[in-house]
Amino acid sequence: MAQVKITARRNGPYRVEAPEGAIELVDADGNKYDLTGKPAFSLCRCGGSTTKPFCDGTHTRIGFQAAEAAVRSEEQQQHGKPVENDPPASSPAKS
């Protein structure tokens, strides 16, 4: 079994789970983020977090729809089929 597990949450962040010390997260300049005591954390994928690269929950307020869900939803709408297994967004997506 892999030491690191990354889960793309439905219309939410990437959830990263690993034993402490198994992951090194660095910014664009090579500076390390302190992950001490954090065997699990969430990384923003909506682009709206004020605590990037970490998730702060903004995706729920802006109606973020992950690419895979957005494509599936658009295809189903074009074919007149209801969207299945995708919970409704808490608010309309911003353009």
Coordinates of C-alpha atoms in Angstrom, one line a residue:
M1 CA 0.0 0.0 0.0
A2 CA 1.2 3.5 -0.8
Q3 CA 2.5 5.7 1.9
V4 CA 0.8 8.8 0.4
K5 CA -2.9 9.1 -0.5
I6 CA -4.2 12.0 -2.5
T7 CA -8.0 12.3 -2.9
A8 CA -9.7 14.7 -5.2
R9 CA -12.8 15.7 -3.3
R10 CA -15.9 16.2 -5.3
N11 CA -15.9 19.9 -6.2
G12 CA -13.4 20.5 -3.4
P13 CA -9.8 20.3 -2.5
Y14 CA -7.1 17.7 -2.9
R15 CA -6.9 15.9 0.4
V16 CA -3.4 14.7 1.2
E17 CA -2.8 12.0 3.8
A18 CA 0.6 10.5 4.7
P19 CA 2.7 9.7 7.7
E20 CA 4.3 12.8 9.2
G21 CA 7.6 13.6 7.4
A22 CA 6.7 11.6 4.3
I23 CA 5.8 14.7 2.2
E24 CA 7.8 17.8 1.5
L25 CA 5.7 20.7 0.2
V26 CA 7.6 23.7 -1.2
D27 CA 6.6 27.0 -2.9
A28 CA 7.8 28.3 -6.2
D29 CA 11.0 29.6 -4.6
G30 CA 11.8 26.3 -2.9
N31 CA 10.7 27.4 0.6
K32 CA 9.4 24.5 2.6
Y33 CA 5.9 24.7 4.3
D34 CA 5.9 23.5 7.9
L35 CA 3.8 20.3 8.0
T36 CA 4.8 19.4 11.5
G37 CA 1.9 17.6 13.2
K38 CA -0.1 17.5 10.0
P39 CA -0.5 13.9 8.8
A40 CA -3.4 15.1 6.6
F41 CA -4.1 18.5 4.9
S42 CA -6.1 19.8 2.0
L43 CA -4.7 21.7 -1.0
C44 CA -6.8 24.3 -2.8
R45 CA -7.9 23.5 -6.3
C46 CA -10.5 26.2 -6.9
G47 CA -7.9 29.0 -6.8
G48 CA -9.9 31.2 -4.4
S49 CA -8.3 30.3 -1.1
T50 CA -6.7 33.1 0.9
T51 CA -4.4 30.5 2.6
K52 CA -2.9 29.0 -0.6
P53 CA -1.7 26.4 -1.2
F54 CA -4.0 25.1 1.5
C55 CA -7.8 25.0 1.3
D56 CA -9.8 27.5 3.4
G57 CA -13.3 26.4 2.2
T58 CA -13.8 29.1 -0.3
H59 CA -14.8 26.5 -2.9
T60 CA -18.2 26.1 -1.1
R61 CA -18.9 29.9 -1.2
I62 CA -18.0 30.4 -4.9
G63 CA -19.8 27.3 -6.3
F64 CA -16.6 25.7 -7.5
Q65 CA -17.2 22.9 -9.9
A66 CA -14.2 20.6 -10.5
A67 CA -13.2 20.2 -14.2
E68 CA -14.3 16.5 -14.3
A69 CA -17.7 17.3 -12.8
A70 CA -18.1 20.4 -15.0
V71 CA -17.5 18.4 -18.2
R72 CA -19.7 15.6 -17.1
S73 CA -22.5 18.1 -16.2
E74 CA -22.2 19.9 -19.5
E75 CA -22.3 16.7 -21.5
Q76 CA -25.4 15.5 -19.6
Q77 CA -27.2 18.8 -20.1
Q78 CA -26.5 18.8 -23.8
H79 CA -28.1 15.3 -24.0
G80 CA -31.0 16.2 -21.8
K81 CA -30.0 13.8 -19.0
P82 CA -30.1 14.8 -15.3
V83 CA -26.8 15.1 -13.5
E84 CA -26.3 12.2 -11.2
N85 CA -24.2 11.8 -8.1
D86 CA -23.2 15.5 -8.2
P87 CA -24.5 17.4 -5.2
P88 CA -25.9 20.9 -6.0
A89 CA -23.4 23.7 -5.6
S90 CA -24.1 25.9 -2.5
S91 CA -24.1 29.0 -4.7
P92 CA -24.0 29.7 -8.5
A93 CA -20.6 29.6 -10.1
K94 CA -19.0 33.0 -10.7
S95 CA -17.9 33.8 -14.2

